[in-house]
Coordinates of C-alpha atoms and ligand atoms in Angstrom, one line a residue:
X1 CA -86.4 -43.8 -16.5
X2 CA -84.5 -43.5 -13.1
X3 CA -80.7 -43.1 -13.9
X4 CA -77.9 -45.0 -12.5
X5 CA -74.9 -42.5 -12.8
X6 CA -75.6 -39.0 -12.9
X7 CA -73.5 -35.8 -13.3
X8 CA -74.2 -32.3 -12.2
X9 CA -71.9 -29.6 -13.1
X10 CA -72.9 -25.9 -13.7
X11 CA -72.4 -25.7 -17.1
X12 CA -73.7 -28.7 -19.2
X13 CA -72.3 -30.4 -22.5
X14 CA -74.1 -27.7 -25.1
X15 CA -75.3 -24.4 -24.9
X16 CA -78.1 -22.6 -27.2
X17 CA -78.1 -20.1 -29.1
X18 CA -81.5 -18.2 -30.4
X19 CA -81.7 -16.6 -33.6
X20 CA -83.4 -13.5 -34.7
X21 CA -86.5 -16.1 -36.2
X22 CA -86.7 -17.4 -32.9
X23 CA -84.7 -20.5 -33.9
X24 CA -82.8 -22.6 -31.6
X25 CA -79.5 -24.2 -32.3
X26 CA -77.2 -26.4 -30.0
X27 CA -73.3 -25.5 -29.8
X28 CA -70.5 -27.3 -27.1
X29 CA -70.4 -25.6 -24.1
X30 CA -67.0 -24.3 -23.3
X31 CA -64.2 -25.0 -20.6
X32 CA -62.2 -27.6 -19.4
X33 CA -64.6 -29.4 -17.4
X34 CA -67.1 -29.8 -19.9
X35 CA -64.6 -30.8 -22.5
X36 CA -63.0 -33.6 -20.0
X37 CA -66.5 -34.6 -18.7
X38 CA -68.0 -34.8 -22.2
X39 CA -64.9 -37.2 -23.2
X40 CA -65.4 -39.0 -20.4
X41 CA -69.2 -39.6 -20.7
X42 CA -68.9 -40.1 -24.5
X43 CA -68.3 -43.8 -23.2
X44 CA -71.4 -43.7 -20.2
X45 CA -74.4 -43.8 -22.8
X46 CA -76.7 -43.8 -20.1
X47 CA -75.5 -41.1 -17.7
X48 CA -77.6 -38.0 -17.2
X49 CA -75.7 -34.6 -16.8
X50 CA -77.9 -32.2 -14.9
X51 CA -76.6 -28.4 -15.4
X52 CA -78.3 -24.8 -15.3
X53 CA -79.6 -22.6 -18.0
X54 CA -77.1 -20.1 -18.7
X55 CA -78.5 -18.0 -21.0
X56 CA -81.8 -16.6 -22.1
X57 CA -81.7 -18.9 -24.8
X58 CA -80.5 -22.1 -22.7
X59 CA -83.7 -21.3 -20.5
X60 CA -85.8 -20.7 -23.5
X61 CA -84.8 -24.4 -24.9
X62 CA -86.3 -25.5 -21.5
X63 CA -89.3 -23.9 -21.4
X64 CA -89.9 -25.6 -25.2
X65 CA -88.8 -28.8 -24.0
X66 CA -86.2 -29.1 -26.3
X67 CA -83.9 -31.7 -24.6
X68 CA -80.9 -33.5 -25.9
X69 CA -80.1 -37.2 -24.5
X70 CA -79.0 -37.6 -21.5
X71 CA -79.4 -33.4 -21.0
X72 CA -81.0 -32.2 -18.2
X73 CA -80.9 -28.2 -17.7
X74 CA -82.1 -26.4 -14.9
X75 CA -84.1 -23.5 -15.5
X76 CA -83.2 -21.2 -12.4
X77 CA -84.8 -17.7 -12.0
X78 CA -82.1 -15.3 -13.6
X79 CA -81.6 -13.2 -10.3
X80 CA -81.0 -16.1 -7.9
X81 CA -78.6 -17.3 -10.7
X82 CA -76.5 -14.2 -11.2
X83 CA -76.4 -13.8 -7.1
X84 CA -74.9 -18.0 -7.3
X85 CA -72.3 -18.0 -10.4
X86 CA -71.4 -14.5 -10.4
X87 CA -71.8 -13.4 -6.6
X88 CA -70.8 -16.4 -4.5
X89 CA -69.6 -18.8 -6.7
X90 CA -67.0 -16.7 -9.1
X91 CA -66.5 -13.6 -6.3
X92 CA -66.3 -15.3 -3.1
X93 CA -65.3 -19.3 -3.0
X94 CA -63.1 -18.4 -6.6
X95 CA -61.6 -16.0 -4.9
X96 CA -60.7 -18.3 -1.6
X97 CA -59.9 -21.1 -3.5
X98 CA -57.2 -19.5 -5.4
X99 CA -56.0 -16.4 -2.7
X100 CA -56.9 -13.8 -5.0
X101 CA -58.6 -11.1 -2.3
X102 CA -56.3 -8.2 -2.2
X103 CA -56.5 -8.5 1.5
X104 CA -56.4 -4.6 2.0
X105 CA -60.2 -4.2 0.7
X106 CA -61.4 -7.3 0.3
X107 CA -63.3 -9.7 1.5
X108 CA -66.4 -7.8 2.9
X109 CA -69.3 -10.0 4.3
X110 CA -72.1 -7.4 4.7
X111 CA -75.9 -8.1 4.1
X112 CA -75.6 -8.0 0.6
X113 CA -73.7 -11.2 0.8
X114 CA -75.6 -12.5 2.9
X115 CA -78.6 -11.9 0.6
X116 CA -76.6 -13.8 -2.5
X117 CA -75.7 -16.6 0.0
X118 CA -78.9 -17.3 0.6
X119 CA -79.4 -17.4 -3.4
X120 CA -76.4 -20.1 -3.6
X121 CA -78.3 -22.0 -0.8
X122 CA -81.1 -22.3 -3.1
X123 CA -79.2 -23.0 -6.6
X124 CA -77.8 -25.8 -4.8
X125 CA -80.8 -27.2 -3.5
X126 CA -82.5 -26.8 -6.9
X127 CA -80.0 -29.2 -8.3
X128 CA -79.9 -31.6 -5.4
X129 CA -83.8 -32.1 -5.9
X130 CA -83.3 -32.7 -9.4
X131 CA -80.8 -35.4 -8.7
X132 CA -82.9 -36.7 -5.9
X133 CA -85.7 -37.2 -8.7
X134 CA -84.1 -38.3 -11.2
X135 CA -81.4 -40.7 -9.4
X136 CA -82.7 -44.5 -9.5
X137 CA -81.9 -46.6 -6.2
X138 CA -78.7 -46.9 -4.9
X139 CA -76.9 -44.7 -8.1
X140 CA -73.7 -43.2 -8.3
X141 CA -73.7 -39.1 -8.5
X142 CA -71.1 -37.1 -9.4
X143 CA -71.1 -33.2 -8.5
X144 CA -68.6 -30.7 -9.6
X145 CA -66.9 -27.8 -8.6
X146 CA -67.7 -24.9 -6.1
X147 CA -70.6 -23.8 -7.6
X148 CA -72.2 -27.1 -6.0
X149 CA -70.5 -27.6 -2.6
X150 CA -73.4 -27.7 -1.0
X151 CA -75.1 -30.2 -3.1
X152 CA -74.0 -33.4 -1.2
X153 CA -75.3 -32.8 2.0
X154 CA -78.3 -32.0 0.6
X155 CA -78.5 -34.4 -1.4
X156 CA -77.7 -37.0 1.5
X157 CA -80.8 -35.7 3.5
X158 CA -83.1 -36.5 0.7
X159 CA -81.6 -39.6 -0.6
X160 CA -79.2 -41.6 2.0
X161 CA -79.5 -44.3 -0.3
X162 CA -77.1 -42.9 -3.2
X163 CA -73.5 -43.1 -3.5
X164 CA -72.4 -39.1 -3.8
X165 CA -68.7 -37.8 -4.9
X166 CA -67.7 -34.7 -5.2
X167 CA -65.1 -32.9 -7.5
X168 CA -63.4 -29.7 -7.3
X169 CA -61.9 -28.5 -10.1
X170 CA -60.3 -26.0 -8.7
X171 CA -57.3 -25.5 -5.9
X172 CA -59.1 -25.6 -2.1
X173 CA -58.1 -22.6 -0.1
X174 CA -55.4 -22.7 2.3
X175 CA -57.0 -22.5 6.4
X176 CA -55.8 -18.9 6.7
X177 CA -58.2 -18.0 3.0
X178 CA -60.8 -20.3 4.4
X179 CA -61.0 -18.8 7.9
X180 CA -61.4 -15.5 6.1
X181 CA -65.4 -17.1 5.6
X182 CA -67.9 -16.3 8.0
X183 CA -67.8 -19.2 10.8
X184 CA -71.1 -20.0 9.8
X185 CA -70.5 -20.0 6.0
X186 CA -67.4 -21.5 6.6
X187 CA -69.4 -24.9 8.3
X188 CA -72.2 -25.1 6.2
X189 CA -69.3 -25.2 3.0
X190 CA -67.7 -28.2 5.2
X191 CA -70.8 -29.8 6.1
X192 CA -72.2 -30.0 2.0
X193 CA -68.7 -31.3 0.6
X194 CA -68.5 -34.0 3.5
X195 CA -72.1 -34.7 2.7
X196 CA -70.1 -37.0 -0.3
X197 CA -68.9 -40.7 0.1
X198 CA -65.8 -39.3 -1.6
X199 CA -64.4 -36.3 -2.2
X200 CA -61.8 -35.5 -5.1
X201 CA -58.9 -33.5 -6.4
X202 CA -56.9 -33.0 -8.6
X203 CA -53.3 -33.3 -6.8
X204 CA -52.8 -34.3 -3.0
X205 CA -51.9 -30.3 -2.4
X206 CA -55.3 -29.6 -2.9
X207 CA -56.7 -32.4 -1.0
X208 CA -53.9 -32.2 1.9
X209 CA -55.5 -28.0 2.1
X210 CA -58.9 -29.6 2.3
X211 CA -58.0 -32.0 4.8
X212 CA -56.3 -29.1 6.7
X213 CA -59.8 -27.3 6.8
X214 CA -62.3 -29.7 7.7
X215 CA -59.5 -30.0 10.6
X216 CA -60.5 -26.5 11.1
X217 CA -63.7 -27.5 12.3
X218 CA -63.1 -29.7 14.4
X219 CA -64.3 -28.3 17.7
X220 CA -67.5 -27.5 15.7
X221 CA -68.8 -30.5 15.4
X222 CA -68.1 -31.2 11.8
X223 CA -65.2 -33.3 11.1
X224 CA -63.1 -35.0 12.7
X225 CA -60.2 -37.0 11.3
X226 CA -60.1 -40.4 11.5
X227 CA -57.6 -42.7 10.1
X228 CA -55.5 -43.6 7.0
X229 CA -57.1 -45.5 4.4
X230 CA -54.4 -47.3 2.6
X231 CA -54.8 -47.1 -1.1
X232 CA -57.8 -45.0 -1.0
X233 CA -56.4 -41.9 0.3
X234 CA -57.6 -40.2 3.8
X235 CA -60.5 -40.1 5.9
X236 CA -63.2 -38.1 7.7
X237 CA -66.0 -38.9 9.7
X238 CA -68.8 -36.8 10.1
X239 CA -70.5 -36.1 13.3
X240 CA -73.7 -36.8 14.2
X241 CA -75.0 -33.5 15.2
X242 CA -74.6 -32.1 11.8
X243 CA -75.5 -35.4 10.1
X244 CA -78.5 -37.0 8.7
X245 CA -76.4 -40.5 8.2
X246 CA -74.4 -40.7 11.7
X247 CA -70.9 -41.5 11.4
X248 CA -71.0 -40.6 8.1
X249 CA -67.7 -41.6 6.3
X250 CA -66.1 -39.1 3.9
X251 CA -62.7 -40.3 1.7
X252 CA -60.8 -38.4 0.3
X253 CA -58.8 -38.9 -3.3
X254 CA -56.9 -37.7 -5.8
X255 CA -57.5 -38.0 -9.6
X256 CA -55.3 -35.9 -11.8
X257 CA -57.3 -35.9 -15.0
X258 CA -54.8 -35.6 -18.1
X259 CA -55.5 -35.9 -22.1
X260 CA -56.9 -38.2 -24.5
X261 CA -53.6 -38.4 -26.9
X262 CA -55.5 -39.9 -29.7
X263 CA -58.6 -37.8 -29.3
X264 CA -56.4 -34.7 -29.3
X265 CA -53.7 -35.4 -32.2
X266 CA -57.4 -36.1 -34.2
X267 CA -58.6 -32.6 -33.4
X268 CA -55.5 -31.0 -33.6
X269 CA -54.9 -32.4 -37.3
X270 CA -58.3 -31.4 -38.9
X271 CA -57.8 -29.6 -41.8
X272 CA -59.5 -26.0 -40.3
X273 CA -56.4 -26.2 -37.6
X274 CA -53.8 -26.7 -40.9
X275 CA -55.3 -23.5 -42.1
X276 CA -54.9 -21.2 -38.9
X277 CA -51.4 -23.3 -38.7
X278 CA -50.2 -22.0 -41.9
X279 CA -51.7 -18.4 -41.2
X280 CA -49.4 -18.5 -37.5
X281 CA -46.5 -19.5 -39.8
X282 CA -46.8 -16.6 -42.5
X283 CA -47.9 -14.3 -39.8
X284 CA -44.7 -15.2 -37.5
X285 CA -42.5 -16.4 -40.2
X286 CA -39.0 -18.3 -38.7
X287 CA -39.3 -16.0 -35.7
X288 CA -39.1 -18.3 -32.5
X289 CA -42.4 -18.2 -30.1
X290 CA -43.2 -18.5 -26.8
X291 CA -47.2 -18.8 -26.6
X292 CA -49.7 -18.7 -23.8
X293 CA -53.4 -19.6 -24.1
X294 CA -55.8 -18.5 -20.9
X295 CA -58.9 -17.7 -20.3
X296 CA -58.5 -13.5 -19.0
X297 CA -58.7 -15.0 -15.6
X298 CA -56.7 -13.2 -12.7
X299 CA -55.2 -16.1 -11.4
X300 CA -53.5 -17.1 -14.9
X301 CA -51.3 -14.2 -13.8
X302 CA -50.9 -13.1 -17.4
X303 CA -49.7 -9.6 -16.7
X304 CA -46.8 -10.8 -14.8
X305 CA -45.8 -13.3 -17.7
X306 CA -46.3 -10.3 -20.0
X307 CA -43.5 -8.3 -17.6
X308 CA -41.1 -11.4 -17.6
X309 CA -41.5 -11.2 -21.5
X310 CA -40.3 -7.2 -21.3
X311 CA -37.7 -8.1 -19.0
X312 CA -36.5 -10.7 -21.4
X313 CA -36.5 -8.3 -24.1
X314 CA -34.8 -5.7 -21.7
X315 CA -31.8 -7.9 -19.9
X316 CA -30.9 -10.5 -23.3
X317 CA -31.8 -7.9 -26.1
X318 CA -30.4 -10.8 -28.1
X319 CA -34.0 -11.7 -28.3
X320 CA -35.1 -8.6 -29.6
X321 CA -36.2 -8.9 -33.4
X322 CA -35.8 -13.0 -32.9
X323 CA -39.1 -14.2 -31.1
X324 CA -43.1 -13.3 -30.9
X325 CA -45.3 -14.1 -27.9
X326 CA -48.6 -15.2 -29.0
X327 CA -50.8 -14.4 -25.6
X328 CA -54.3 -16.0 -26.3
X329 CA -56.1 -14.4 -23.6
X330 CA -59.8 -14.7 -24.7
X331 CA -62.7 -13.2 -22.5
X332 CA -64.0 -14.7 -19.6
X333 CA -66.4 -13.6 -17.0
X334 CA -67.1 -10.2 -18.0
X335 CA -70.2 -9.7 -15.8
X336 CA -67.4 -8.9 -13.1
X337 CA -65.8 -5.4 -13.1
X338 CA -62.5 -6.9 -11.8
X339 CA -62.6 -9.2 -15.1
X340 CA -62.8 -6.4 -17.3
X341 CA -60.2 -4.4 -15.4
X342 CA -57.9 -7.1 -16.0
X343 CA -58.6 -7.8 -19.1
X344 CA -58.0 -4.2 -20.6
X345 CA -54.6 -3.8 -18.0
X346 CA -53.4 -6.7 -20.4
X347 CA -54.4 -5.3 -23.2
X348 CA -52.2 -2.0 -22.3
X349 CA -49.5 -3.8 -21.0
X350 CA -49.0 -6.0 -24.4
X351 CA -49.6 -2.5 -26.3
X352 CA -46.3 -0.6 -23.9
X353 CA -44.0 -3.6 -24.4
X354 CA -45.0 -3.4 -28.5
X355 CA -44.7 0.4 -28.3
X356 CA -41.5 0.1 -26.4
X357 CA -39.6 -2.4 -28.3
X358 CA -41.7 -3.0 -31.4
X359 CA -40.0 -2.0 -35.4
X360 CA -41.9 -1.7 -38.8
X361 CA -41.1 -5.1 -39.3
X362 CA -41.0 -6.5 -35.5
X363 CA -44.3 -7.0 -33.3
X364 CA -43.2 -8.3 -29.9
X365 CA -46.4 -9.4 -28.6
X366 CA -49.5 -10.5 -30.5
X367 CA -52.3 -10.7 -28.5
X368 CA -55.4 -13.0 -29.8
X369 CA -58.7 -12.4 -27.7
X370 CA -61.0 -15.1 -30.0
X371 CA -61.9 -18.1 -28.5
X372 CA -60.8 -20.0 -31.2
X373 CA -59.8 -23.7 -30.3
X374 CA -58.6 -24.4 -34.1
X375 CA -56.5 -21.5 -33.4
X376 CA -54.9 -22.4 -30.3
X377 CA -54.7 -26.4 -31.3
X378 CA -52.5 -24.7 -34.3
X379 CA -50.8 -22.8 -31.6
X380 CA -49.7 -25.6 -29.7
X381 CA -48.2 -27.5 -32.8
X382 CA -46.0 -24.9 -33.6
X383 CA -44.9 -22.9 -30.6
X384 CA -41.3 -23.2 -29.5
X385 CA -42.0 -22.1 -25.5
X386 CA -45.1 -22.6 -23.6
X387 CA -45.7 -20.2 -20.7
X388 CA -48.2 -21.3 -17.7
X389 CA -47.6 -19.5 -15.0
X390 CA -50.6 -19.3 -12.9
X391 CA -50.5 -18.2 -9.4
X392 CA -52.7 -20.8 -8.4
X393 CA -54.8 -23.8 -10.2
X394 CA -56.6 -26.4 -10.1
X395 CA -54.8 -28.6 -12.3
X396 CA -54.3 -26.2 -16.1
X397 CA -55.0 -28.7 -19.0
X398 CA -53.3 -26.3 -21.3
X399 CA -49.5 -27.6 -19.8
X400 CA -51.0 -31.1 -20.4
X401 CA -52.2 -30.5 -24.1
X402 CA -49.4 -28.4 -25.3
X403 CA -46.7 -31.5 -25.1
X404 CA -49.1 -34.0 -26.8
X405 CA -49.5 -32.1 -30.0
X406 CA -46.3 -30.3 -30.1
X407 CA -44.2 -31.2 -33.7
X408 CA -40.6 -30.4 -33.2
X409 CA -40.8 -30.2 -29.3
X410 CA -42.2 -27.5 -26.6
X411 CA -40.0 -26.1 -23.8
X412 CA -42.8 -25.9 -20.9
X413 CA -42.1 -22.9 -18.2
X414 CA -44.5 -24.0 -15.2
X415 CA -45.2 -22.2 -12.4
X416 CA -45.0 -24.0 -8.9
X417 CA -48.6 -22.5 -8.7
X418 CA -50.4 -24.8 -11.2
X419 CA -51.7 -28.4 -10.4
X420 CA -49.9 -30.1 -13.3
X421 CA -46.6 -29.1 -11.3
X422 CA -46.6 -32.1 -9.2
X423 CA -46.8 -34.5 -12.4
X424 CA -44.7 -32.3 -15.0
X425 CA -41.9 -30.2 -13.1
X426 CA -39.1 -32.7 -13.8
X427 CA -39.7 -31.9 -17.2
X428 CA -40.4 -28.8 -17.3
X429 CA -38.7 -25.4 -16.4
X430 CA -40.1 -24.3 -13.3
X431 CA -41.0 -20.5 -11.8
X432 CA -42.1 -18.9 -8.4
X433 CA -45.5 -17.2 -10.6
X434 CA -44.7 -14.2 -8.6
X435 CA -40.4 -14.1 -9.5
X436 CA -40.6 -12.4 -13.4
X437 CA -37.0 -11.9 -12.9
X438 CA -36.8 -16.6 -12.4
X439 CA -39.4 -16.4 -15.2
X440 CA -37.4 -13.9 -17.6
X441 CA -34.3 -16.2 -17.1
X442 CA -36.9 -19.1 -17.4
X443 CA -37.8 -18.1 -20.8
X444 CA -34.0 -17.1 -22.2
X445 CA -33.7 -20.9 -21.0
X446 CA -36.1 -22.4 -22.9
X447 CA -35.3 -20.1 -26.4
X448 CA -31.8 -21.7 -26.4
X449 CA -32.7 -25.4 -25.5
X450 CA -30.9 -27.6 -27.9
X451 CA -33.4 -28.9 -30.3
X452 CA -32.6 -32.8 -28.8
X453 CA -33.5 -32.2 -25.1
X454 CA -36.6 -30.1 -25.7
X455 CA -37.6 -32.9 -27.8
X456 CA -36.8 -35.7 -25.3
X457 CA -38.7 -33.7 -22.6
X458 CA -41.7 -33.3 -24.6
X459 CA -42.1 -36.5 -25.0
X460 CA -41.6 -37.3 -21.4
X461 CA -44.4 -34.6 -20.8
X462 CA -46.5 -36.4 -22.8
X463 CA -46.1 -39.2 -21.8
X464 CA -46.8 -37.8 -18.2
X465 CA -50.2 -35.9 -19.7
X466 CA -51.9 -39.1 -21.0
X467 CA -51.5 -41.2 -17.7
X468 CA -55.5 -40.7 -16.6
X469 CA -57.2 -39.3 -19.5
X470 CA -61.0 -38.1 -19.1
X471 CA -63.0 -41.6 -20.0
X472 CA -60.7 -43.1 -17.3
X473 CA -60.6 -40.4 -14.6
X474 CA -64.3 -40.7 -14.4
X475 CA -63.8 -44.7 -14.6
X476 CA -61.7 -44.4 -11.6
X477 CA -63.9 -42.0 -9.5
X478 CA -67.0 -43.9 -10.2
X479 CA -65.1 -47.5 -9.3
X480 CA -64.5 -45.8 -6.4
X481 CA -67.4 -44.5 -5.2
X482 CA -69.3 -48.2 -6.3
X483 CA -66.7 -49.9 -3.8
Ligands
LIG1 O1 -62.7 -25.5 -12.4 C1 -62.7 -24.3 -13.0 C2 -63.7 -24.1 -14.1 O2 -64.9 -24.5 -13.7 C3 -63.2 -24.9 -15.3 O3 -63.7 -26.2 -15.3 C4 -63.7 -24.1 -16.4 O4 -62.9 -24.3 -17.5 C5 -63.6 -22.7 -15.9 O5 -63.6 -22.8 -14.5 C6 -64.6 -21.9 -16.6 O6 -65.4 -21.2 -15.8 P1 -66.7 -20.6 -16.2 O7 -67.7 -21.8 -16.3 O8 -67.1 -19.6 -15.2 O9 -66.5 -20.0 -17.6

């Protein structure tokens, strides 16, 4: 049966695993869009997420048919895929979105990108015909993130008739990272995302950069701005030339997605979380803590919160003997070289600052790399300091969660760089991401907070993190996109 909202998103809502006697199990696939969209479509019975194969066993539960509700999963040829997620997607618009080239060496646009373009052309247009097939008359369609930019103006060539938003999880590049794109890249990234009826982010600094490079295009024929929309933020119209709907009307909106309070306390209260809880405790014992949990991604800047800690350590030697950072920094993307790198230069670094100021009885740093949510939900209840210092993001869910479970209050240190700084600075203590001097004296802050106004803040900052949780962040987008 045709469906009448539809989701597509790279990853889906489970992921399989394949045992040795060739049986199949399902498992909840990771990340903070799929946890947000899964909350959010726990109350949508009859959506349909469509997302790609990710694995050998995710392609192999295709090609038995084995589908879940409401599952759809692409089975894309393993080459094309790799070129996609890992060449374009993860090394090229990951990198733009969140100004991580190291300008010196990179980018380079050579043939072999323009080979692995030509494969993220394709992966798009492999989900945009599933949606086109499996969308009833008229639906809603919700696409997220970069790895699908294009999928709304392709989508909008094979069915004008649906309603199409787009959602980027991530920051959008500034004009001078987003001219760094071939000029023909550069247009055909513009012309898919203003293929949508509405086009979303997570805070307006990321929509007002977005705004700034469809402006960009302007004497290309793309975009042009048009006027100011009232409530429902700003608008673009699309140009004929490069249109299959003429005049095509893009808006564009901000939802800051936040937590599910209730959903979260729930999870953060089963009893597996009171056991790792009461492992931390014996492990740290009345030591304070200041705590990060990241995935080992290079714009988490984790090796510059790891020298703020040794500078803290260095200039208030207090400290010293009194307080134990617990860096979760669990794996992520290790297909890239650049990942690994950075995961093992953390690795050293929390290894010199144990060897430099670490005693028999004293371990500065302890450094978890499980992904292990019980862990980390037994983190947050405990934890004295919360760092989040990323140079630049989307919106960091972890700042949001921390608050909401924390017991006897959480002093947050926020970078200016994350998208939760426009809702939480007030209440937070905010850093530059690239000052570890501001951070150092950011983090001697937050260790001698009085008990009363760490506690008043937190609950401010919860407050703050439950304004738009999932269920009605996707409420508001699809409203939106139905008006
Ligand atoms: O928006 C960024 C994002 O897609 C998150 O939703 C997610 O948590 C993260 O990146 C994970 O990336 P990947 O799917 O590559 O592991």
């Amino acid at each position: 049966m045709a469906s009448q909202v539809l989701v597509a998103a790279n990853r889906g809502p489970l992921s399989y695993a394949l045992s040795d006697d060739g049986t199949l199990s399902a498992r909840r696939g990771g990340g903070g869009l799929v946890s947000g969209l899964s909350a959010a479509l726990a109350e949508q019975p009859d959506a349909l997420w469509i997302c790609a194969a990710l694995s050998e066993a995710d392609r192999e539960a295709v090609r038995r048919g084995v589908a879940e509700p409401g599952v759809r999963m692409l089975d894309i040829d393993p080459t094309m895929y790799d070129d996609a997620y890992n060449g374009i997607a993860n090394s090229v618009l990951w990198f733009t979105h969140h100004h991580l080239y190291d300008v010196p060496r990179e980018p380079v646009f050579d043939a072999e990108f323009h080979r692995q373009w030509a494969s993220y052309v394709a992966y798009n247009r492999t989900f945009a015909q599933a949606l086109a097939e499996e969308a009833a008359q008229g639906a809603c369609v919700l696409v997220q993130d970069y790895h699908l930019a294009l999928v709304p103006g392709q989508l909008r060539e094979l069915r004008p008739d649906l309603r199409i938003a787009h959602f980027t999880h991530t920051p959008w590049a500034s004009q001078e990272f987003l001219r760094m794109l071939p000029d023909d890249i550069r247009s055909e990234l513009m012309w898919g995302m203003l293929g949508a009826d509405v086009v979303g982010f997570h805070t307006w600094a990321w929509a007002h950069t977005f705004m700034g490079g469809a402006h960009l295009d302007d004497e290309r024929g793309i975009a042009e701005p048009a006027f100011p929309a009232g409530t429902g933020g700003e608008r673009y119209i699309r140009k004929s030339p490069w249109s299959p709907v003429r005049h095509k009307r893009t808006d564009v909106a901000v939802y800051p997605l936040g937590v599910d309070a209730d959903e979260l306390r729930a999870l953060a209260h089963r009893p597996e979380v009171d056991e790792k809880l009461a492992q931390l405790r014996a492990e740290v014992g009345d030591l304070k803590t200041i705590a990060r949990v990241d995935r080992t991604e290079l714009s988490k800047n984790i090796l510059r919160g790891l020298l703020a800690y040794r500078e803290l350590l260095t200039v208030h030697p207090e400290w010293r003997g009194r307080v134990v950072h617990l860096a979760s920094a669990y794996p992520s993307r290790q297909d890239l070289a650049v990942y690994r790198e950075y995961t093992e230069s953390v690795r050293e670094l929390a290894a010199e600052i144990n060897a430099e100021f670490g005693t028999e009885d004293w371990q500065p740093v302890l450094v978890s790399v499980q992904d292990d949510f019980a862990r980390s939900l037994a983190v947050y209840r405990m934890t004295d300091v919360a760092l989040v210092n990323p140079v630049r993001d989307g919106m960091n869910l972890v700042a949001k969660e921390i608050p909401v479970v924390s017991e006897a209050g959480c002093v947050l240190v926020l970078s200016t760089g994350a998208g939760a700084y426009a809702e939480l600075r007030q209440d937070a203590l905010t850093v530059s991401p690239y000052d570890v001097t501001q951070t150092a004296e950011a983090l001697h802050a937050a260790l001698s907070m009085p008990v009363g106004e760490r506690a008043e803040r937190t609950k401010r900052l919860a407050a703050t993190a439950t304004a738009l949780p999932p269920a009605q962040w996707f409420e508001a987008q699809l409203s939106d996109l139905r008006t």
